[in-house]
mmCIF file of C-alpha atoms and ligand atoms in Angstrom:
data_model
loop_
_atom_site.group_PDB
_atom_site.id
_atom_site.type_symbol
_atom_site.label_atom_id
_atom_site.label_comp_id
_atom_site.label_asym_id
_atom_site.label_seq_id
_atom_site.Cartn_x
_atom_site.Cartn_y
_atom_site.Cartn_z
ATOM 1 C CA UNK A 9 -30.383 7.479 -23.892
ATOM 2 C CA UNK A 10 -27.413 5.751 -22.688
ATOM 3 C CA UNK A 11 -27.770 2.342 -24.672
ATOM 4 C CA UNK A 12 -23.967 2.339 -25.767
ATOM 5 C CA UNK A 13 -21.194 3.424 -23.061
ATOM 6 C CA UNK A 14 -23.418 3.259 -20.580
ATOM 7 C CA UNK A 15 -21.402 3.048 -17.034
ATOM 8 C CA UNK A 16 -22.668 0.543 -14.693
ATOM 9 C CA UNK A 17 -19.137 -0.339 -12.458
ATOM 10 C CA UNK A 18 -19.311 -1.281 -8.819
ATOM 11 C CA UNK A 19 -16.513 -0.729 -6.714
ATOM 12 C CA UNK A 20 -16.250 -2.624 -4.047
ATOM 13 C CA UNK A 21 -14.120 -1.499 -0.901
ATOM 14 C CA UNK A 22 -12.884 -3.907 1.904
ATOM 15 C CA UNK A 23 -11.064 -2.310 4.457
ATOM 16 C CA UNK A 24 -8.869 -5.140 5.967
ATOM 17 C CA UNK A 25 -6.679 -4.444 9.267
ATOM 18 C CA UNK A 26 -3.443 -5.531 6.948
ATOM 19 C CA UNK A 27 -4.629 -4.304 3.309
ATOM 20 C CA UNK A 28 -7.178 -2.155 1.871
ATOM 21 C CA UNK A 29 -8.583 -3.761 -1.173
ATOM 22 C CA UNK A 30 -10.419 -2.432 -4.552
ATOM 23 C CA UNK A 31 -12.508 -4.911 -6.702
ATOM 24 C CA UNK A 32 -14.439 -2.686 -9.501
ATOM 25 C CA UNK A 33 -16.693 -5.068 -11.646
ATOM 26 C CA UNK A 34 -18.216 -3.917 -14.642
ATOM 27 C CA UNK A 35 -22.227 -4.895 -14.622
ATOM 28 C CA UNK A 36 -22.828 -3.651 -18.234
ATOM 29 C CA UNK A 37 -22.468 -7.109 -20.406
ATOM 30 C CA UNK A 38 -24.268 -10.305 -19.887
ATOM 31 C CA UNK A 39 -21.799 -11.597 -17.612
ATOM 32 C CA UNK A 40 -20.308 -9.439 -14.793
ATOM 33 C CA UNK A 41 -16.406 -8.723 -15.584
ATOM 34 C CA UNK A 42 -13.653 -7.454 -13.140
ATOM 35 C CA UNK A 43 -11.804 -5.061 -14.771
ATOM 36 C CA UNK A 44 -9.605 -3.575 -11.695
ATOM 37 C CA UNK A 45 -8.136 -4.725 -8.612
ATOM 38 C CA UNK A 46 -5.851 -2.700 -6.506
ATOM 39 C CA UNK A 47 -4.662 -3.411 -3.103
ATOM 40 C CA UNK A 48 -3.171 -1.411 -0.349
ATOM 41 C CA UNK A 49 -1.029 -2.234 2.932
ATOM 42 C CA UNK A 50 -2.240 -0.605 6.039
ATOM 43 C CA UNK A 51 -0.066 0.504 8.805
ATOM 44 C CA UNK A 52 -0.261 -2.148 11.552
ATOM 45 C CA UNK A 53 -2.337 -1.408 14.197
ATOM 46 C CA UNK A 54 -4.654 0.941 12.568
ATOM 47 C CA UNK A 55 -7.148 -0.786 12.816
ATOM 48 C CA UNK A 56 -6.911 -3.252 16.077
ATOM 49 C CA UNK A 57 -10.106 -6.039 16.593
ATOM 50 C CA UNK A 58 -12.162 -4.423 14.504
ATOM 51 C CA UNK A 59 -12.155 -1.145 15.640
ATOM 52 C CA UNK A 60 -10.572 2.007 13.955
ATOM 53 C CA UNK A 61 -7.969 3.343 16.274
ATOM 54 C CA UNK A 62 -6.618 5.619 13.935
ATOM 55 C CA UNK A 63 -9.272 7.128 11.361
ATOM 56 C CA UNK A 64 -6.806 9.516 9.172
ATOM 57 C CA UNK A 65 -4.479 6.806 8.579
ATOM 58 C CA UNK A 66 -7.032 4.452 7.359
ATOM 59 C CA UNK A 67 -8.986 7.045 5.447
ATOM 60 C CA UNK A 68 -5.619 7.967 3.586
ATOM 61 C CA UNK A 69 -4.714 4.225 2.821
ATOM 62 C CA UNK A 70 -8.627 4.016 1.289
ATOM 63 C CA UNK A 71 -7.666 6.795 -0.973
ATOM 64 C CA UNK A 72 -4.532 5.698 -2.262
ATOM 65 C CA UNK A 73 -5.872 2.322 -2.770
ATOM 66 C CA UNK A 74 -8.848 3.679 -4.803
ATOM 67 C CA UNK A 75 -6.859 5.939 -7.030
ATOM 68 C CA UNK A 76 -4.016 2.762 -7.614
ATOM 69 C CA UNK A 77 -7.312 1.281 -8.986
ATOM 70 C CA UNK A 78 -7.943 4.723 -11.226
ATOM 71 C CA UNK A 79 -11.639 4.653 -9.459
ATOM 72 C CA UNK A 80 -13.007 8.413 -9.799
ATOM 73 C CA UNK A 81 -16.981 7.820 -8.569
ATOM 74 C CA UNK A 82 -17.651 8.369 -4.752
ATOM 75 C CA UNK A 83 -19.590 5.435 -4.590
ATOM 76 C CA UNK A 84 -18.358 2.710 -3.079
ATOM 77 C CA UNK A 85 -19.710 -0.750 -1.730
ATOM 78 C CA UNK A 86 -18.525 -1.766 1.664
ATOM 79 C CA UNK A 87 -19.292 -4.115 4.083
ATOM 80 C CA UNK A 88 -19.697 -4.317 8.091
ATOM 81 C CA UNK A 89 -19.118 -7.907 10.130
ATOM 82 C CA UNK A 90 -17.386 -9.041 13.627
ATOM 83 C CA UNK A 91 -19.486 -9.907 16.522
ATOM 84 C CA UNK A 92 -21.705 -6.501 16.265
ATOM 85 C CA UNK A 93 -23.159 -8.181 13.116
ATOM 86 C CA UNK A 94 -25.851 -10.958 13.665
ATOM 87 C CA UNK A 95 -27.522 -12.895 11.124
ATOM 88 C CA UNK A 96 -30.058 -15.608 12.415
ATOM 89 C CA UNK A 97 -32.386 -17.550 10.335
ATOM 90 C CA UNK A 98 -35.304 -18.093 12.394
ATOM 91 C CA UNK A 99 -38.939 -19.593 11.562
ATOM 92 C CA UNK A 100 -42.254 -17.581 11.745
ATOM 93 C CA UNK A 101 -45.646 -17.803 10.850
ATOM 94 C CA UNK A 102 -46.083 -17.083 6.891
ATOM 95 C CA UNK A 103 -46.938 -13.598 6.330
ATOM 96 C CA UNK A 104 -46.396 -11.111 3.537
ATOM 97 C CA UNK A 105 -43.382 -9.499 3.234
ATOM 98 C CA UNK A 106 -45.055 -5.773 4.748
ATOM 99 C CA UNK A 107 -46.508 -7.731 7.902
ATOM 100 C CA UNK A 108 -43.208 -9.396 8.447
ATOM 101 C CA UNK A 109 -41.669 -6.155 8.234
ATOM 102 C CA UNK A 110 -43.707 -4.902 11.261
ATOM 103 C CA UNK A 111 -43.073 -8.527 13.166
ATOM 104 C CA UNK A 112 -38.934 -8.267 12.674
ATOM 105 C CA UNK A 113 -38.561 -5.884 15.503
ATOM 106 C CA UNK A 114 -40.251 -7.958 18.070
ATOM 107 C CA UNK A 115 -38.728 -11.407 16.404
ATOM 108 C CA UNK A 116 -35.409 -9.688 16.849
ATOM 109 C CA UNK A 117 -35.784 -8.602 20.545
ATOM 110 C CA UNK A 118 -36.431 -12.747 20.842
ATOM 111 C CA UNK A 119 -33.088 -13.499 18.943
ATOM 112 C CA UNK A 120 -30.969 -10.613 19.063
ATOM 113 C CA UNK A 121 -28.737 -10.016 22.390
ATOM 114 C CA UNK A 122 -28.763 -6.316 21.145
ATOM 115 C CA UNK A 123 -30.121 -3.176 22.377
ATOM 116 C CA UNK A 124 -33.136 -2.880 20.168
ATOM 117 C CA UNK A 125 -32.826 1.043 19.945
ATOM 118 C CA UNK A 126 -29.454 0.883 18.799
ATOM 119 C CA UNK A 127 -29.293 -1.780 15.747
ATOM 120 C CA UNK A 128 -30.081 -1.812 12.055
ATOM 121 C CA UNK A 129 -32.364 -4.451 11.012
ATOM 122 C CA UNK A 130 -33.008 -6.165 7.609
ATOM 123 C CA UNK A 131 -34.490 -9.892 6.947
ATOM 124 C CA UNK A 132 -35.263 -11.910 3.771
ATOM 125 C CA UNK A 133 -38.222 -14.439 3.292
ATOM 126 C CA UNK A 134 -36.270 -17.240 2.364
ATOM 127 C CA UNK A 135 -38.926 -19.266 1.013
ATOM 128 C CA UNK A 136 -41.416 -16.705 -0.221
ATOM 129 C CA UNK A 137 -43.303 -18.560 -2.672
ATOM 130 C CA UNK A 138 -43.560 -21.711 0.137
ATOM 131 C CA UNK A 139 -47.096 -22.884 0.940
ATOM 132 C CA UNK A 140 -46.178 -24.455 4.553
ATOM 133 C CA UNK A 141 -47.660 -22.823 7.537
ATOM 134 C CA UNK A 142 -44.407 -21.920 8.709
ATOM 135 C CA UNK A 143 -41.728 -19.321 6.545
ATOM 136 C CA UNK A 144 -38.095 -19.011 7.639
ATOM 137 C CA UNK A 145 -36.368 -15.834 7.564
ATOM 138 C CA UNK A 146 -32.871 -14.799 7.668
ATOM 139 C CA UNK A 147 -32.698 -11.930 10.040
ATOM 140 C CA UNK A 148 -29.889 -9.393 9.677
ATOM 141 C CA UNK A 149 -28.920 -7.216 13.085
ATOM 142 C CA UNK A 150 -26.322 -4.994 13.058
ATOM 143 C CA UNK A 151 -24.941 -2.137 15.497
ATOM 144 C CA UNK A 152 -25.971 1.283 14.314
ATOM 145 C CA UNK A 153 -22.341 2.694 15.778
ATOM 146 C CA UNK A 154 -20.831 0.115 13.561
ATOM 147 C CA UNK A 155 -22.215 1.275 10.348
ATOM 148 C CA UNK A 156 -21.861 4.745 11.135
ATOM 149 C CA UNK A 157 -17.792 4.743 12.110
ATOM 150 C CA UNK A 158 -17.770 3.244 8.393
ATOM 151 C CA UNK A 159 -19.625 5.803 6.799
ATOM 152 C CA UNK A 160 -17.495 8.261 8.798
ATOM 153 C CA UNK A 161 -14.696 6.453 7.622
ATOM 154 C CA UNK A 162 -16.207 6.578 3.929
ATOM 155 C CA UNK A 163 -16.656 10.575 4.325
ATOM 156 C CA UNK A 164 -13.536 11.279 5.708
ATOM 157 C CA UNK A 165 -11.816 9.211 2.385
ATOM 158 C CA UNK A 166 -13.881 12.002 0.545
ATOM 159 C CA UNK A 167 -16.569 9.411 -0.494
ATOM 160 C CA UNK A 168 -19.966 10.063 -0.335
ATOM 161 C CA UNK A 169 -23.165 7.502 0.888
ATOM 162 C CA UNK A 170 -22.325 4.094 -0.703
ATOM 163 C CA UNK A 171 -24.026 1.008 0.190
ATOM 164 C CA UNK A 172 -22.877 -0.786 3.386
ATOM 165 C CA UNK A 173 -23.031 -4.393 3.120
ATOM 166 C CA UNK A 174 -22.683 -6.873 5.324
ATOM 167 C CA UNK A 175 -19.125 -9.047 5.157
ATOM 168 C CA UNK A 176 -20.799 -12.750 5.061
ATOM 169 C CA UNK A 177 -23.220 -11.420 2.177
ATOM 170 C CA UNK A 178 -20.397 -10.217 0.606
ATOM 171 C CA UNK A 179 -18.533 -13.838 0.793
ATOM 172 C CA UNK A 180 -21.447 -15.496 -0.394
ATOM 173 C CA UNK A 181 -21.944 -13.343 -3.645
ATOM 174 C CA UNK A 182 -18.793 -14.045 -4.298
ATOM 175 C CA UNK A 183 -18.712 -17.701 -3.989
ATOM 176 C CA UNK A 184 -21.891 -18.136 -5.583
ATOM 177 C CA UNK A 185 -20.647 -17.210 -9.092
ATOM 178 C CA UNK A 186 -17.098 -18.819 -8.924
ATOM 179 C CA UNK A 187 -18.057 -21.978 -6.563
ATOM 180 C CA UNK A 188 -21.716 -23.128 -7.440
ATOM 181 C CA UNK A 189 -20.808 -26.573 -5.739
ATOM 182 C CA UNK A 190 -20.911 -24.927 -2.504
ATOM 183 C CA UNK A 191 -24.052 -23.913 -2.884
ATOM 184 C CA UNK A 192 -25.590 -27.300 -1.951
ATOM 185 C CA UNK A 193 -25.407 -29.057 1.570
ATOM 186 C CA UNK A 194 -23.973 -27.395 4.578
ATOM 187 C CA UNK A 195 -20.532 -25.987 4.098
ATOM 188 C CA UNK A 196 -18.286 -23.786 5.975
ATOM 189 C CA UNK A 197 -16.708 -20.897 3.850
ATOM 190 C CA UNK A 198 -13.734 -19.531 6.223
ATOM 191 C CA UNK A 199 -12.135 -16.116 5.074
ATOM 192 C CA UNK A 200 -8.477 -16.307 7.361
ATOM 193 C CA UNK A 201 -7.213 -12.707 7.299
ATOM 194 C CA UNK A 202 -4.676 -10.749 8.727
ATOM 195 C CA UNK A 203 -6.587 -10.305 12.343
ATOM 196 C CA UNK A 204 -9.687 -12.295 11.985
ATOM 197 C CA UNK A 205 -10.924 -15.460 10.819
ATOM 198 C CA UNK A 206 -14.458 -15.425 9.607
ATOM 199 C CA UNK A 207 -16.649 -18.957 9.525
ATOM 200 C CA UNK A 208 -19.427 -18.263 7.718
ATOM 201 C CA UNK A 209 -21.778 -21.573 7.589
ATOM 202 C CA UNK A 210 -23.932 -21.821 4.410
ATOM 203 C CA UNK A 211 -27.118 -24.248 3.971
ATOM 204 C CA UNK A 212 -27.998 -24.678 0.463
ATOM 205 C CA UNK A 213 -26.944 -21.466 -0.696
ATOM 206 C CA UNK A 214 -27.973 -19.810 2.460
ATOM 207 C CA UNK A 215 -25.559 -17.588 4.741
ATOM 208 C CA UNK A 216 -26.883 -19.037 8.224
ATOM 209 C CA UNK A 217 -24.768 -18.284 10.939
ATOM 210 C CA UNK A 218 -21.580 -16.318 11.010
ATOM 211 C CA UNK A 219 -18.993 -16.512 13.485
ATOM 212 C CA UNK A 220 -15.340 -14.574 14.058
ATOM 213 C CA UNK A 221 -12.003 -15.970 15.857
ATOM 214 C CA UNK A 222 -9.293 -14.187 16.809
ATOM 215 C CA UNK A 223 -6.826 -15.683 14.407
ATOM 216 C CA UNK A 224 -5.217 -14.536 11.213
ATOM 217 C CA UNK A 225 -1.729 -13.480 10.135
ATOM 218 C CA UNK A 226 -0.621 -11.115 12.705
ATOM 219 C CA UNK A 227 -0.763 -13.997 15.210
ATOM 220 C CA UNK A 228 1.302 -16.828 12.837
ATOM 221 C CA UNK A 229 3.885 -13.974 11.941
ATOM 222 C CA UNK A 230 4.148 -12.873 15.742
ATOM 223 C CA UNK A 231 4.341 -16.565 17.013
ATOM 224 C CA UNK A 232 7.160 -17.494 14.560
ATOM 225 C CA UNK A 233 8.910 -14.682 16.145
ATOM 226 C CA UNK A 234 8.310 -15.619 20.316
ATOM 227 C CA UNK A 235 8.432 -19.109 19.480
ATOM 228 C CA UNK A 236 10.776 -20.216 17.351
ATOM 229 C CA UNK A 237 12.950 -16.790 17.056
ATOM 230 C CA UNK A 238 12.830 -15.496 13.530
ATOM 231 C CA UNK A 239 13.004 -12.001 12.790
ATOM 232 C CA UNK A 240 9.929 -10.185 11.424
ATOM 233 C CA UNK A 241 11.222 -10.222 7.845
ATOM 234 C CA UNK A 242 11.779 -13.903 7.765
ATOM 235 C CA UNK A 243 8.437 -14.451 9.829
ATOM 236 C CA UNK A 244 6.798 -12.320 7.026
ATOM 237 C CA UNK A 245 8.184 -14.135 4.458
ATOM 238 C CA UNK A 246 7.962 -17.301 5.462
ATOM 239 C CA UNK A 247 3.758 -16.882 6.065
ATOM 240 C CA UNK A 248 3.759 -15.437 2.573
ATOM 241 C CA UNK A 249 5.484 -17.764 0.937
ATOM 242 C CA UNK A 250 4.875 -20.728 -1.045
ATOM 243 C CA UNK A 251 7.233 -23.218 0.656
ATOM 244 C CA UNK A 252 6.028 -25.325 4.120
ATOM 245 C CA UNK A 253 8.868 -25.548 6.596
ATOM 246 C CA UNK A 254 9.854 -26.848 10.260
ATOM 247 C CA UNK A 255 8.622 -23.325 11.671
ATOM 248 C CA UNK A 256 5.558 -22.915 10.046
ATOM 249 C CA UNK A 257 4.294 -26.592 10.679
ATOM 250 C CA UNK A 258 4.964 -26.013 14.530
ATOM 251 C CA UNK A 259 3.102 -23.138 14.424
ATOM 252 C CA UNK A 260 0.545 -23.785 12.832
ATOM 253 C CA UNK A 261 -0.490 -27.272 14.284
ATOM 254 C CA UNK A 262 -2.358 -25.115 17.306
ATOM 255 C CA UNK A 263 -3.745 -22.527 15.044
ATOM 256 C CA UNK A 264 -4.675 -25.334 12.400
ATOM 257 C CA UNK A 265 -6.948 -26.890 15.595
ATOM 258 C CA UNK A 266 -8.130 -23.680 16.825
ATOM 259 C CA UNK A 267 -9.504 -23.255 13.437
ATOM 260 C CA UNK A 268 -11.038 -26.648 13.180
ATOM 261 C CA UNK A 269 -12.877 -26.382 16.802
ATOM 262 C CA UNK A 270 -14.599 -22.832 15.524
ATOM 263 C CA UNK A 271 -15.669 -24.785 12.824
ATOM 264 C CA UNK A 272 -16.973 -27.923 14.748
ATOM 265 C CA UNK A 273 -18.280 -25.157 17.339
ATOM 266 C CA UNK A 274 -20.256 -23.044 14.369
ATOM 267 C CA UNK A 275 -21.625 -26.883 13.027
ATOM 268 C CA UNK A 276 -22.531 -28.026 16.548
ATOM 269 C CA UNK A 277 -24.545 -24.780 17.449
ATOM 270 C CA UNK A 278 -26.501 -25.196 14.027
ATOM 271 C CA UNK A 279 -27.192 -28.511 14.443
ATOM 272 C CA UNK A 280 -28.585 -27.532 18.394
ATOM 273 C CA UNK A 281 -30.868 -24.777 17.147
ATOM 274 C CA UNK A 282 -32.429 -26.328 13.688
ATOM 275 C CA UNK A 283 -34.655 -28.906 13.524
ATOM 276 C CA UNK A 284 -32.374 -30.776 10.592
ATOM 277 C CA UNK A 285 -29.168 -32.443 10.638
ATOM 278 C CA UNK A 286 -26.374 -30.252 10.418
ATOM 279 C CA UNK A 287 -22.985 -32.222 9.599
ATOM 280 C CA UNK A 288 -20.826 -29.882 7.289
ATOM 281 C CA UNK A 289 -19.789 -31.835 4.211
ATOM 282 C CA UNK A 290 -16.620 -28.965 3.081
ATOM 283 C CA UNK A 291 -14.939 -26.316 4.007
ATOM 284 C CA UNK A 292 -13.773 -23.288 1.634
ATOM 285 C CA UNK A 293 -10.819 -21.076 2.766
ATOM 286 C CA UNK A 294 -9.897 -17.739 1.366
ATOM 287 C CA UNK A 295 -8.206 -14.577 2.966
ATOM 288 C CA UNK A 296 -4.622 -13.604 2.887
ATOM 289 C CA UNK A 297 -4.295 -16.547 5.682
ATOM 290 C CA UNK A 298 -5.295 -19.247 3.520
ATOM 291 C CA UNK A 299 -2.113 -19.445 1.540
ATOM 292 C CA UNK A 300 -0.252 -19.573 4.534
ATOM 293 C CA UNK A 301 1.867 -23.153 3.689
ATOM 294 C CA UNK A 302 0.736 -25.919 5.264
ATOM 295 C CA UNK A 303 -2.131 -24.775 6.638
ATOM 296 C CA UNK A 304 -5.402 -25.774 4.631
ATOM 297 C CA UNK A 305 -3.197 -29.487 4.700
ATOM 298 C CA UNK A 306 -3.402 -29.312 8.443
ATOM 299 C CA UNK A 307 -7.130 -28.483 8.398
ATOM 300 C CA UNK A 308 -7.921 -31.080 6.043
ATOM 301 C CA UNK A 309 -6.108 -33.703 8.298
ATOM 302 C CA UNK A 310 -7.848 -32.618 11.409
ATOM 303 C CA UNK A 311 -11.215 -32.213 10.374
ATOM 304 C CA UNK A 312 -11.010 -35.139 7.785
ATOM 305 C CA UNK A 313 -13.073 -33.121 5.762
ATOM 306 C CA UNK A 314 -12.134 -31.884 1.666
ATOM 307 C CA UNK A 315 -10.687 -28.050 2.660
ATOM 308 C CA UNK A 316 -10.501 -26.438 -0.817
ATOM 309 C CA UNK A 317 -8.752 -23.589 -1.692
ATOM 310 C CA UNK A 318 -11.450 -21.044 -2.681
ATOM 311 C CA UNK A 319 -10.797 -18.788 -6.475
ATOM 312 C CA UNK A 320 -12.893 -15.975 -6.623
ATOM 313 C CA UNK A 321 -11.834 -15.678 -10.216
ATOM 314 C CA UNK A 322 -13.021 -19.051 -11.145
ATOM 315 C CA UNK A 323 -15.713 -17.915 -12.834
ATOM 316 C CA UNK A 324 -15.710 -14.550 -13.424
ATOM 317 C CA UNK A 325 -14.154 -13.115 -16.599
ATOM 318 C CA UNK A 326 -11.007 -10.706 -15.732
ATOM 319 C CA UNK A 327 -10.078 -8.099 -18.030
ATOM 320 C CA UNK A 328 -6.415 -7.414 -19.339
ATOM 321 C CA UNK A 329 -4.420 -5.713 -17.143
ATOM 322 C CA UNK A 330 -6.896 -5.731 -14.666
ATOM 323 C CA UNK A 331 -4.104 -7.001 -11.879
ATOM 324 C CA UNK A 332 -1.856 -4.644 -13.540
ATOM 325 C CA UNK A 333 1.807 -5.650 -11.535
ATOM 326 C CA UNK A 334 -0.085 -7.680 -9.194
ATOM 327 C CA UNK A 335 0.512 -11.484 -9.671
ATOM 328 C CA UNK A 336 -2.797 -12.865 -9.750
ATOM 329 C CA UNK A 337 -2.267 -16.139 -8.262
ATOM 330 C CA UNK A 338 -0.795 -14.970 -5.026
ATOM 331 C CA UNK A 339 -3.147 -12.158 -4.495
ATOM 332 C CA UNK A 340 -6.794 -14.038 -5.489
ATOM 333 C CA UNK A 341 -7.257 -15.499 -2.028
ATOM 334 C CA UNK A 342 -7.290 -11.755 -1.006
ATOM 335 C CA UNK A 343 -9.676 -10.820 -3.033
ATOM 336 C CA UNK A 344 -13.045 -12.686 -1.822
ATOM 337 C CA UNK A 345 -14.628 -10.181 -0.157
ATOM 338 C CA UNK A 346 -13.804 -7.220 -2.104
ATOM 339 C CA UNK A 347 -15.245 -8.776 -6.073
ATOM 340 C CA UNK A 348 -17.947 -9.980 -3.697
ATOM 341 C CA UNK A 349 -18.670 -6.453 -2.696
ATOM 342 C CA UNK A 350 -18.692 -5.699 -6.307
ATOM 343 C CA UNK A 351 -20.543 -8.014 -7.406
ATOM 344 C CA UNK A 352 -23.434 -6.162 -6.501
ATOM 345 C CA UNK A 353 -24.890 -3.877 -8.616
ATOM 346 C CA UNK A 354 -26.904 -1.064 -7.091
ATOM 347 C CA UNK A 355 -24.320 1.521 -6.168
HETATM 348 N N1 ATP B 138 0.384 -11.833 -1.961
HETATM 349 C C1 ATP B 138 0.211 -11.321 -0.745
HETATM 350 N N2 ATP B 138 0.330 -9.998 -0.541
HETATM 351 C C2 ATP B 138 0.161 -9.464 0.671
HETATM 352 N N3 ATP B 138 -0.136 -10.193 1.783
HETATM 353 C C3 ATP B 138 -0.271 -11.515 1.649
HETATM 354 C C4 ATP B 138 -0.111 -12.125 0.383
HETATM 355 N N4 ATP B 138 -0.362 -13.440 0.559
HETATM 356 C C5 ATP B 138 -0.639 -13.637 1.851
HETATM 357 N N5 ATP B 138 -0.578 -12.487 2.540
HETATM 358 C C6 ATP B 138 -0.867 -12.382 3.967
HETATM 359 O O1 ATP B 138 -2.231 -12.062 4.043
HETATM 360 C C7 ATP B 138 -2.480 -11.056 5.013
HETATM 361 C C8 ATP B 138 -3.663 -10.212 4.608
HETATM 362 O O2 ATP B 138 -4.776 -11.029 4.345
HETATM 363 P P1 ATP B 138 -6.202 -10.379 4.175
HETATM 364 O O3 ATP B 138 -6.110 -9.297 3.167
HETATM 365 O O4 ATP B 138 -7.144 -11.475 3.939
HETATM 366 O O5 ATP B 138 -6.390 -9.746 5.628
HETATM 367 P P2 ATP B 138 -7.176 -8.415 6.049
HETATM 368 O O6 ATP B 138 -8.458 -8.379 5.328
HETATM 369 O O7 ATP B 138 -6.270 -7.248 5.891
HETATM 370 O O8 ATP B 138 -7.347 -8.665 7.604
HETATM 371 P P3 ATP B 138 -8.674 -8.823 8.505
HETATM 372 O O9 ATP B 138 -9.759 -9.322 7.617
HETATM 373 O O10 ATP B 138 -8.274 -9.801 9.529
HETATM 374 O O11 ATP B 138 -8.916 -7.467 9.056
HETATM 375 C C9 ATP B 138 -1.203 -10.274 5.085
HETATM 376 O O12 ATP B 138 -1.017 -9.767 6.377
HETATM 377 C C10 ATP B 138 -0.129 -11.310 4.721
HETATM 378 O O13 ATP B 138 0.335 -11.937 5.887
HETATM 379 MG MG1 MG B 139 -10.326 -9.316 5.663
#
């Protein structure tokens, strides 16, 4: 029996190229409750587009960061994305779920630019009580190598098999529970990071495409430095700061429109490959990017679209002392992903 005290945490682990972050939620009342956050710089150029260059490093940074967040179990939630992850909603005949099992392989050879013998597949009936002739399916694809250099990664930290998620799922957990309005229409949740800016496009509460740009931090901090000569302090400062300035509005006007055209891009491709209208009514920012001063005012302005600033403790109750030194405001942009990841409950 295990009625009273009963454990039922989820620690979720995202493994950023600037910090390692810890989210651990506590599943055991009605309502899910973060009760520890913990975050953890990594040594630049550890990890470099997406891929591990230095294993040891990393695995050491995951460690400290989990025991700054006083997290004993070996289980961990983490999450895979980048351009080795694909997620497709596509339209077949309606089956039950076993058939469609069987019919994913040969639907993903169709969609998926992958080798077949060398991915990870997983799909959900999005409409499984539907009556029409037709069902659509969201179909997962992800590179096997991917998910194993993380669960190398995971058992060279000392942790054992966790769950591997994928990073857009992750997003989308996350912003269900603190952002329910973005859960109708088509909206563009955009996670700006320290190397990578994820556009995830969501259709009534749907994750449908997913797309990554080579933009984050790194590249605002190194262009404040080559283009308008600050040091790398006053670069770093100046990004994580709370003030605009001359600098940071010059560089940021061609970063603010790269941004903008991968989200026009993402919204034109939808609306060339489904059969309904696809104009996207919002976009959502989050990521250590999005505070970056000046910037979600630039986006707005371009794309003439609202460009909220995304909480992923909106809605979800935060124990004391949860952030322990950590000031909350500055570091809950960071921390989409990671209470995403532990938001989930089977770990
Ligand atoms: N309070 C803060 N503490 C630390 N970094 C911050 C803070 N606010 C903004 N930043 C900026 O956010 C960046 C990290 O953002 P984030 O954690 O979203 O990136 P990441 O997940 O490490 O990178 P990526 O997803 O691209 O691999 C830092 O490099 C820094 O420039
Ligand atoms: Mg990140």
């Amino acid at each position: 029996m295990a009625l009273f005290g009963r454990k039922n945490t989820t620690v979720g682990l995202d493994i950023g190229s600037g910090l390692i972050k810890v989210a651990v939620v506590d599943h055991s009342k009605s309502a899910p409750e973060l009760v520890r956050v913990a975050i953890m710089p990594l040594l630049a150029d550890a990890i470099v587009d997406g891929e591990i260059m230095d294993p040891g490093i990393v695995a050491d940074a995951i460690i400290s960061c989990l025991a700054a967040a006083g997290v004993t179990t070996k289980s961990v939630v983490t999450a895979v994305g980048g351009r080795d992850v694909i997620i497709k909603k596509i339209l077949i005949d309606r089956v039950k779920e076993e058939q469609a099992r069987e019919l994913m392989r040969w639907e993903a050879e169709q969609h998926v630019p992958f080798d077949m013998e060398s991915v990870e597949l997983d799909f959900q009936i999005l409409d499984p009580t539907g009556t029409e002739e037709q069902m659509s399916v969201l179909l997962v694809a992800a590179k096997r190598e991917l998910i194993e250099a993380k669960v190398r990664l995971l058992t060279e930290a000392g942790l054992g098999a966790g769950v591997v998620d994928v990073d857009a799922f992750a997003l989308h957990n996350a912003f269900e529970l603190n952002h329910p309005d973005a859960m109708s229409g088509i909206v563009a949740l955009v996670n700006i990071g320290n190397e990578v800016t994820n556009i995830n496009i969501v259709e009534n509460g749907v994750p449908i495409l997913t797309r990554d740009l080579p933009a984050g931090t790194r590249r605002f901090r190194e262009a404040l430095q080559s283009e308008r000569g600050l040091g790398s302090g006053e670069a770093a400062n100046l990004v994580q700061g709370t003030e605009r300035s001359e600098h940071l509005d010059a560089i940021l006007a061609p970063r603010a429109e790269e941004l903008a055209v991968g989200i026009e891009r993402a919204a034109a491709f939808l609306a060339s490959s489904s059969r309904s209208g696809s104009q996207v009514t919002a976009v959502y920012l989050c990521g250590g990017g999005s505070r970056t001063p000046g910037l979600l005012d630039q986006l707005a302005t371009r794309l003439r679209l609202p460009v909220v600033s995304a909480n992923p403790l909106a809605n979800l109750v935060v124990r004391d002392g949860a952030f322990e030194s950590l000031v909350t405001d500055d570091v809950a942009p960071l921390l989409m992903l990671p209470i995403g990841l532990a938001l989930r409950q089977s770990a």
